[in-house]
Coordinates of C-alpha atoms and ligand atoms in Angstrom, one line a residue:
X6 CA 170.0 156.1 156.0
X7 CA 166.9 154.2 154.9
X8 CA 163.4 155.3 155.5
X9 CA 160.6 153.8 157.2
X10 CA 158.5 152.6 153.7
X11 CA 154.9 152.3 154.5
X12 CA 154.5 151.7 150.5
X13 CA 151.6 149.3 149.5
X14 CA 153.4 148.2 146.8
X15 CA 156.0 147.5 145.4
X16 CA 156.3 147.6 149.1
X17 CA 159.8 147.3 151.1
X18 CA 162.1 144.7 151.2
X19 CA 164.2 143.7 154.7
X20 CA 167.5 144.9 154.7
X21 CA 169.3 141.5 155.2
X22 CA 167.8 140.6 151.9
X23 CA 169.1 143.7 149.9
X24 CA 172.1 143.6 151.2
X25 CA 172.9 139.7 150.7
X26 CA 171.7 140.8 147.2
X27 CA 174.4 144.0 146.8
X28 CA 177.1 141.8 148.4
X29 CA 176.7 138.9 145.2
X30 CA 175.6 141.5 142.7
X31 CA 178.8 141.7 140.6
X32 CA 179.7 138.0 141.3
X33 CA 177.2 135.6 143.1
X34 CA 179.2 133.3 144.6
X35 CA 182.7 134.0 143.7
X36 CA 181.1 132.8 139.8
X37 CA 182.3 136.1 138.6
X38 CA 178.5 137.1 137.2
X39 CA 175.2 138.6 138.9
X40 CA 172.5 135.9 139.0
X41 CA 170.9 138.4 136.2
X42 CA 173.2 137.8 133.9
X43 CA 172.9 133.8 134.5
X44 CA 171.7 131.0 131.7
X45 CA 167.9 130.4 133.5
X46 CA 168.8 127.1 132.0
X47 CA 172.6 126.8 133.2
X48 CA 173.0 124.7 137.3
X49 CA 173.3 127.7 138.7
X50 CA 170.5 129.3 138.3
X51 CA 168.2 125.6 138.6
X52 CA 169.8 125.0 141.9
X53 CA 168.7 129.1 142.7
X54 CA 165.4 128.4 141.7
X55 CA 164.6 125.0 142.9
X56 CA 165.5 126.3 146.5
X57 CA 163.2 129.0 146.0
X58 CA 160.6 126.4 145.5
X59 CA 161.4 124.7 147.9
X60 CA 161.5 126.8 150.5
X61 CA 158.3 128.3 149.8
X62 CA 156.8 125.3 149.9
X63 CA 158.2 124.5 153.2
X64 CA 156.8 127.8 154.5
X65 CA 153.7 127.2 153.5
X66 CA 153.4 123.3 154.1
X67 CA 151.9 123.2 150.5
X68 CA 151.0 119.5 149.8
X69 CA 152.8 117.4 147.3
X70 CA 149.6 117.7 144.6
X71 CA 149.7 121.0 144.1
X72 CA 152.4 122.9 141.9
X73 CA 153.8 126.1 142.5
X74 CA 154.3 128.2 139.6
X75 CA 156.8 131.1 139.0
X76 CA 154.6 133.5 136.3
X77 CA 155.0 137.0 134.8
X78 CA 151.8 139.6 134.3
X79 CA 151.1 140.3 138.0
X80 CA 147.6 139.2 139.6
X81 CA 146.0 141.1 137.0
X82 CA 146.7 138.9 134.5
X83 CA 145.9 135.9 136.9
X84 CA 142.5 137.7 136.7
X85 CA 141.9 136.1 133.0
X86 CA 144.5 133.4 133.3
X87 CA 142.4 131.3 136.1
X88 CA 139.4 131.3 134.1
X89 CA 141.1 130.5 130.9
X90 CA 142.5 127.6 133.0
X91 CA 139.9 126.8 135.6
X92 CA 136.6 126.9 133.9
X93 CA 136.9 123.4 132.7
X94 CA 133.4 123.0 131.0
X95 CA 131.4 125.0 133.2
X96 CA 130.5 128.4 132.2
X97 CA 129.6 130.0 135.6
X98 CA 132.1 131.5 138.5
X99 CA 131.2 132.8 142.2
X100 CA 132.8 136.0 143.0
X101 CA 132.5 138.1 146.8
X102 CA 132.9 141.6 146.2
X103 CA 134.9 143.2 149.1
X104 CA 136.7 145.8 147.4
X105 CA 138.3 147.0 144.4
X106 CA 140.6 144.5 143.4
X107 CA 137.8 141.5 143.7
X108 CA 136.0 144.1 141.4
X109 CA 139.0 144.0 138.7
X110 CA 138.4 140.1 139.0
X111 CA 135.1 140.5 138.6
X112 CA 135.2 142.6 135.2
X113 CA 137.8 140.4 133.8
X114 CA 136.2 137.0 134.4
X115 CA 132.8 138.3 132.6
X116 CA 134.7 138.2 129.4
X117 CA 135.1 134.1 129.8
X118 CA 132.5 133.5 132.1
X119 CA 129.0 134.1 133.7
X120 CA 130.0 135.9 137.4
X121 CA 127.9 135.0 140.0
X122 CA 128.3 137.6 142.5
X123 CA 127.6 136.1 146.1
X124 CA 127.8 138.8 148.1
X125 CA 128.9 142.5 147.9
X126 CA 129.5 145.6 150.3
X127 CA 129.6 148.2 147.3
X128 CA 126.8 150.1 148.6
X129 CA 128.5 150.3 151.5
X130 CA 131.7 151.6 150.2
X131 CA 133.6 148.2 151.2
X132 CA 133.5 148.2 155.0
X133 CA 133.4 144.6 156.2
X134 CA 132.9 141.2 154.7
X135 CA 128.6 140.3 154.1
X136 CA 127.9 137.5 156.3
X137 CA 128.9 134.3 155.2
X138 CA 124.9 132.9 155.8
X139 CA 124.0 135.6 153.3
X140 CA 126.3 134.6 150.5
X141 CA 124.0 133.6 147.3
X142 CA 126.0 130.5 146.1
X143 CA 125.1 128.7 142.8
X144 CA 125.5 124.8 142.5
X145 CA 127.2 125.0 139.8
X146 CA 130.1 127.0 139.5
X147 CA 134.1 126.0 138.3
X148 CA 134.8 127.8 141.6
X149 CA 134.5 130.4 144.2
X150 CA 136.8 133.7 144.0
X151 CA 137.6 136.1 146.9
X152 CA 139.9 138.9 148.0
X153 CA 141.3 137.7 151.1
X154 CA 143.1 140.6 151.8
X155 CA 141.8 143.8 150.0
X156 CA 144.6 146.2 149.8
X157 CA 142.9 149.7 148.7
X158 CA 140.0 149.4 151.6
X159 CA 141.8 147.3 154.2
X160 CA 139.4 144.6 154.8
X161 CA 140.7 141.5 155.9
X162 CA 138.5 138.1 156.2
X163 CA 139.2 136.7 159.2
X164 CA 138.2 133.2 158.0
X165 CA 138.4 131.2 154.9
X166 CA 135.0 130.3 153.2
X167 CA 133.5 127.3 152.8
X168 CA 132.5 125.7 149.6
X169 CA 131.8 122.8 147.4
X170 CA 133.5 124.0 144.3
X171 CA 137.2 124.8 144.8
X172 CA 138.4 127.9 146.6
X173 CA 140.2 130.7 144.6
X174 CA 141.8 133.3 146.6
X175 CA 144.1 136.6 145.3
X176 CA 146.4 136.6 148.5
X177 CA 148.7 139.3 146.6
X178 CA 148.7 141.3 150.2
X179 CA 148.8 139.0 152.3
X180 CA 150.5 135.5 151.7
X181 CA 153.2 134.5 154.1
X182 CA 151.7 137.0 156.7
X183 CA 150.6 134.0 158.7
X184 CA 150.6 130.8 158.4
X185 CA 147.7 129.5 155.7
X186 CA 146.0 125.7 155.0
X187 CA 146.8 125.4 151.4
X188 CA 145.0 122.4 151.0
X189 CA 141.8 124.1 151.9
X190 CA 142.0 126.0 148.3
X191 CA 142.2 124.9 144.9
X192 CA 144.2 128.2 143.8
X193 CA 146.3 130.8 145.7
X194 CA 147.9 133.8 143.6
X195 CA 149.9 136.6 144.6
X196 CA 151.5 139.2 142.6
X197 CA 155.2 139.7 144.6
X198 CA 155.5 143.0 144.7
X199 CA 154.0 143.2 148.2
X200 CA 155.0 141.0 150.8
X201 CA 157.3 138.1 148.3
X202 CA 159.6 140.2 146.5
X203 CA 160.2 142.5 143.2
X204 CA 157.8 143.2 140.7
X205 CA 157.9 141.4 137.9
X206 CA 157.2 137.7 139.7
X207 CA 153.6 135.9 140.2
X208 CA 153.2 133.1 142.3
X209 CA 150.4 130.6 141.2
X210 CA 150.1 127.4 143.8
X211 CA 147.8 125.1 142.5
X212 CA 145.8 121.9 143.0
X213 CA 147.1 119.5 140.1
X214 CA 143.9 117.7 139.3
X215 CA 142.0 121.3 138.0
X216 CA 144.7 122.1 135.5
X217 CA 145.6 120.9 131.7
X218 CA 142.1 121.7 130.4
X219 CA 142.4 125.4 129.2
X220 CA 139.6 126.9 126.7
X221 CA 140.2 127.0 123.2
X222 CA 142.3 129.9 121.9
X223 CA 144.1 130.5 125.2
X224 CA 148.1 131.4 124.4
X225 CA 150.6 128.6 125.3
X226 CA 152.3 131.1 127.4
X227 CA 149.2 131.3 130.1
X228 CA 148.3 127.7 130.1
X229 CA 149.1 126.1 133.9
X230 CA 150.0 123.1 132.8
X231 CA 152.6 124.0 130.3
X232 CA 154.2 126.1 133.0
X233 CA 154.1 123.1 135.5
X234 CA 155.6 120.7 133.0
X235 CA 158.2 123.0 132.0
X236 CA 159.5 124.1 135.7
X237 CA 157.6 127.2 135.2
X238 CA 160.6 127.8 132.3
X239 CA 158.6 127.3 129.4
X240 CA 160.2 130.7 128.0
X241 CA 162.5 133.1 130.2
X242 CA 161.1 133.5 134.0
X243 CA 161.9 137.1 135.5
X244 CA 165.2 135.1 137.2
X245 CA 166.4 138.3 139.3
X246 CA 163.0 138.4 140.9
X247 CA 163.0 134.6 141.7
X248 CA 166.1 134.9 143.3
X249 CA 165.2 138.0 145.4
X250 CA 162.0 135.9 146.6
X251 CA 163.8 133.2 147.5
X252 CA 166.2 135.1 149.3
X253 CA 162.9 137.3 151.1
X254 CA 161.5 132.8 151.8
X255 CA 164.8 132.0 153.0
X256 CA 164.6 135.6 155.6
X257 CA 161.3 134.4 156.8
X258 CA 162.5 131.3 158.0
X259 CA 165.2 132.8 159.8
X260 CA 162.7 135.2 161.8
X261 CA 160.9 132.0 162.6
X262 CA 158.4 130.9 160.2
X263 CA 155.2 132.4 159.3
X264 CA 153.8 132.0 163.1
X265 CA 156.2 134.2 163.8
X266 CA 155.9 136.7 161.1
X267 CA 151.7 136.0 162.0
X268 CA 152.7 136.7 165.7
X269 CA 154.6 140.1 164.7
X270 CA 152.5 141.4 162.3
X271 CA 149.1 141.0 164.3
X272 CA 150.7 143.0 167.0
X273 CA 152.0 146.0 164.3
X274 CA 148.8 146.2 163.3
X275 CA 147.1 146.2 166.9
X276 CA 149.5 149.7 167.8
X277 CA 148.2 151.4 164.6
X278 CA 144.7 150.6 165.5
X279 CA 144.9 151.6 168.8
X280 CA 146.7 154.8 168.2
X281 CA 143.3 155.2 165.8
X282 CA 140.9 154.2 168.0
X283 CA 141.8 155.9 171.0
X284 CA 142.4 159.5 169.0
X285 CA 139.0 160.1 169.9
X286 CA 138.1 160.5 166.5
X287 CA 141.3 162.6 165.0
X288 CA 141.9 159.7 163.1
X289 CA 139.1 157.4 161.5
X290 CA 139.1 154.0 160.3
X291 CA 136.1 153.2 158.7
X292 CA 136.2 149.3 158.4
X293 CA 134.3 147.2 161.1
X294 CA 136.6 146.1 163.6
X295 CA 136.5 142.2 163.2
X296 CA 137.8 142.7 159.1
X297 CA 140.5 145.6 159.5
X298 CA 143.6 144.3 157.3
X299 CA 146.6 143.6 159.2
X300 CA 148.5 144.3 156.4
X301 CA 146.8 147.7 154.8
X302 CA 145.5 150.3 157.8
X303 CA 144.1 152.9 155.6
X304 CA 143.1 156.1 157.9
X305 CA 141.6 159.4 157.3
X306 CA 141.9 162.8 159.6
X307 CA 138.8 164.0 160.9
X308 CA 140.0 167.8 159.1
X309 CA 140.6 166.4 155.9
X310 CA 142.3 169.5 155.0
X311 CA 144.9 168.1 157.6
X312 CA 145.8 165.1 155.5
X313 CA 148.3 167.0 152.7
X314 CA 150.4 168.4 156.0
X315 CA 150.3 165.4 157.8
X316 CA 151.6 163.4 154.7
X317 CA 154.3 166.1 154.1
X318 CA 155.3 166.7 157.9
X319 CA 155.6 162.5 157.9
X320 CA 158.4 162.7 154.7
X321 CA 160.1 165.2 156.5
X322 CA 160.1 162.9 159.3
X323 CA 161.5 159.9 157.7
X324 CA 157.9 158.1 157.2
X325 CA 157.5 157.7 153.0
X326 CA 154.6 156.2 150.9
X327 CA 151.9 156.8 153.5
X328 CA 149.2 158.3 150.7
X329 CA 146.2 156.6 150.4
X330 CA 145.2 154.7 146.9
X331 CA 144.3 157.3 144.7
X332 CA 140.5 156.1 144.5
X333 CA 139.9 156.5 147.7
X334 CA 142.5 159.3 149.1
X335 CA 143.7 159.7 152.7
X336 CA 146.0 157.8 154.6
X337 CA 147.0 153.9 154.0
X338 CA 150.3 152.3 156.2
X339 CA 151.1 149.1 154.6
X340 CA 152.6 146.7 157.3
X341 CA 154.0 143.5 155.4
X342 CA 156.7 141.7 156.6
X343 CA 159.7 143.6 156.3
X344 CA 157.7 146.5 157.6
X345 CA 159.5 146.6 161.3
X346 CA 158.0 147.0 164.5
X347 CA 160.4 150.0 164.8
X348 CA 158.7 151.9 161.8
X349 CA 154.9 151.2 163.3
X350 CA 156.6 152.9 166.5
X351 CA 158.6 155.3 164.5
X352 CA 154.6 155.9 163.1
X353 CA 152.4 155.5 165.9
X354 CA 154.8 158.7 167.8
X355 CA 154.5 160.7 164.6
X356 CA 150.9 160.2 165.0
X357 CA 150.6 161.3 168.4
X358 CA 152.6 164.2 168.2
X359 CA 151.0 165.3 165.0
X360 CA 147.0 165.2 166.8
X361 CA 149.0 166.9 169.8
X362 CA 150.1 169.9 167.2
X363 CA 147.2 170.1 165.2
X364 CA 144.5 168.9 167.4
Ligands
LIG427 C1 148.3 144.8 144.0 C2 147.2 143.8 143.9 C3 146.7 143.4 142.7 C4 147.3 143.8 141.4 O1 148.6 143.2 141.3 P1 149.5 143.4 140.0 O2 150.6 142.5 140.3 O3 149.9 144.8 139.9 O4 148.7 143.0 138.8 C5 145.7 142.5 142.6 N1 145.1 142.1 143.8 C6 145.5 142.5 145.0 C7 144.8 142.0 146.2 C8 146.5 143.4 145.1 O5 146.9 143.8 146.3

C-alpha cells in the first residue's frame, strides 16, 4: 500500500506514471533494455526526449522563441548560471526577497553582480509579498528575479510583476500547477524534483534573443546557448529523469491540462486552509491570506509541544513527510500535482480528529 506523501521535495509522483515506468523498466517497449541503459544519442531515446519537449511545450503554450532546456545542478545552480548567462553587459540585477530560497538567489548573484533588492519581508519573517507600488526598481538592471512560489514559507504571489527589464522567475514549486503566460518572462526555471519529476533534471525555458553572450570564464557546460544548440546534449543529460518527466507531461494532459490541474489544486489547498482557519486557532498559518501557496501549506499547533505527536500519530496514520523545513520547524503539506484530493481528505480528517483528541 502507498502512503499519502505530503513531501516538499523530492515530492510524490502519480502512480500511473510509476507504474508505466516499472511496466518498461527491464524492456521499454519490447527493445529488450530500460530507457537507462539507452545511447542518449541512439532514435530511441531522441524520439523519448523530443516528446518530452514537446509536450511540455504544449502544456505550457511556450512560444516558438524561446528554448526549453533539459539541465543538471538543480535551481541552485541556476542561481549562478542566469547571471553568468543573462547579465549581458550590465552589472546590476533586481531581486524581491520573499523567502529563503529568493535569499539563496540573492547571495549567489552578488558574486557576479550588484543585487538590487526591490523589496523584502525579512523583518517580517516572510509573510506576504511587499506591495508591488513599494518595489524600489533600478533603470538599469539585466533583469528582475522573484520567487513565485516560496516553498519553506508558503507565500505564493498571486500575480506576475511588471517590468521593463525581463522577468526571471524560480517556479521550482510551482510550474505546471496552473496554467502560466510564458511569454510574459524572459526566464522560467524549475528544479524537477517537485511537481516535474525525479531529481536530477532542471528545466530552463528561455527567451532566445538574451542568450549566447555569457561572461568571460564561464564553463562550456553552463552556457545557454551551447545547451540550446546541442539539444540540451552537449554531454550526457540525466535521460531516466527526462523520461520520467515526460511521462509526469504526458499524465497532465490526460487529467486535462494545467486548468485542470489549476482547478484541482486551488480547491486542495482551499480544504487545508479551511480546516486551519476555522480550528479556532489549534492550527496557525501565519501567511496573509491573499499569498498563502497553493502548493506548500506550512502550519504550526498553537501547543507547540503538540507538533512531535501530531507528526508521529500522522505516520502511524499513513500521512508521511509532513515536517516542516528544518529552518523554520512545524508543519508544511506539500500539495503538487500528484498530491490527490483523497490525501488532503485523508489530512484534513486526521486533522480534525487530532484537535478533537488533544484540544
Ligand atoms: C527546492 C527549491 C530550490 C532548490 O532546488 P534544487 O534543485 O535542490 O537546487 C530552489 N528554489 C525553490 C523555489 C525551491 O523550491
Amino acid at each position: 500500500m502507498r502512503v499519502h506523501n505530503f513531501c516538499a521535495g523530492p515530492a510524490a509522483l502519480p502512480q500511473a506514471v510509476l507504474s508505466e515506468a516499472q511496466h518498461d523498466l527491464l524492456s521499454w517497449k519490447g527493445r529488450g533494455l530500460s530507457v537507462m541503459e539507452m545511447s542518449h544519442r541512439g532514435a530511441d531515446f531522441i524520439s523519448i526526449a523530443e516528446q518530452a519537449e514537446q509536450d511540455l511545450r504544449e502544456l505550457l503554450d511556450v512560444p516558438a522563441h524561446y528554448k526549453v532546456l533539459f539541465l543538471q545542478g538543480g535551481a541552485s545552480l541556476q542561481f549562478a548560471q542566469i547571471p553568468m548567462n543573462l547579465l549581458r553587459q550590465r552589472r546590476k540585477i533586481d531581486l524581491v526577497h520573499t523567502g529563503m530560497w529568493s535569499g539563496k538567489a540573492l547571495q549567489e548573484a552578488r558574486k557576479y553582480a550588484e543585487v538590487n533588492v526591490v523589496a523584502s519581508d525579512e523583518a517580517h519573517g516572510f509573510r506576504t509579498v511587499p506591495a508591488f507600488d513599494t518595489w524600489r526598481v533600478s533603470e538599469d538592471a539585466a533583469y528582475l528575479h522573484y520567487t513565485p512560489n516560496e516553498t519553506i514559507h508558503g507565500v505564493e504571489f498571486n500575480y506576475i510583476p511588471e517590468h521593463t527589464a525581463p522577468l526571471v522567475a524560480d517556479f521550482s514549486s510551482s510550474l505546471l500547477s496552473e496554467p502560466l503566460q510564458v511569454s510574459r518572462f524572459g526566464l522560467i526555471y524549475a528544479g524537477a524534483q517537485k511537481n516535474i519529476g525525479p531529481a536530477g533534471l532542471t528545466l530552463v525555458i528561455v527567451r532566445e534573443d538574451l542568450i549566447g553572450e555569457v561572461l568571460p570564464g564561464t564553463p562550456t557546460m553552463l552556457d545557454y546557448k551551447v545547451a540550446a544548440s546541442h539539444g540540451s546534449m552537449y554531454n550526457t543529460p540525466p535521460t531516466y529523469s527526462w523520461y520520467l518527466a515526460g511521462l509526469v507531461f504526458k499524465w497532465i494532459k490526460h487529467q486535462g491540462g494545467l486548468a485542470a490541474m489549476a482547478q484541482l489544486n486551488l480547491e486542495k489547498s482551499r480544504r487545508l486552509y479551511a480546516t486551519i482557519e476555522k480550528s479556532g486557532g489549534f492550527y496557525h498559518n501565519p501567511v496573509s491570506p491573499s499569498y498563502r501557496s497553493r502548493m506548500n501549506v506550512p502550519f504550526t499547533i498553537q501547543d507547540t509541544q503538540l507538533e512531535s505527536v501530531f507528526l508521529r500519530d500522522a505516520e502511524a496514520a499513513g500521512l508521511v513527510n509532513l515536517a516542516g523545513h528544518r529552518s523554520v520547524g512545524g508543519m508544511r503539506a506539500s500539495l503538487y500535482n500528484a498530491v490527490g484530493l483523497d490525501a488532503v481528505d485523508a489530512l484534513v480528517d486526521f486533522m480534525h480528529d487530532f484537535q478533537k483528541r488533544m484540544g
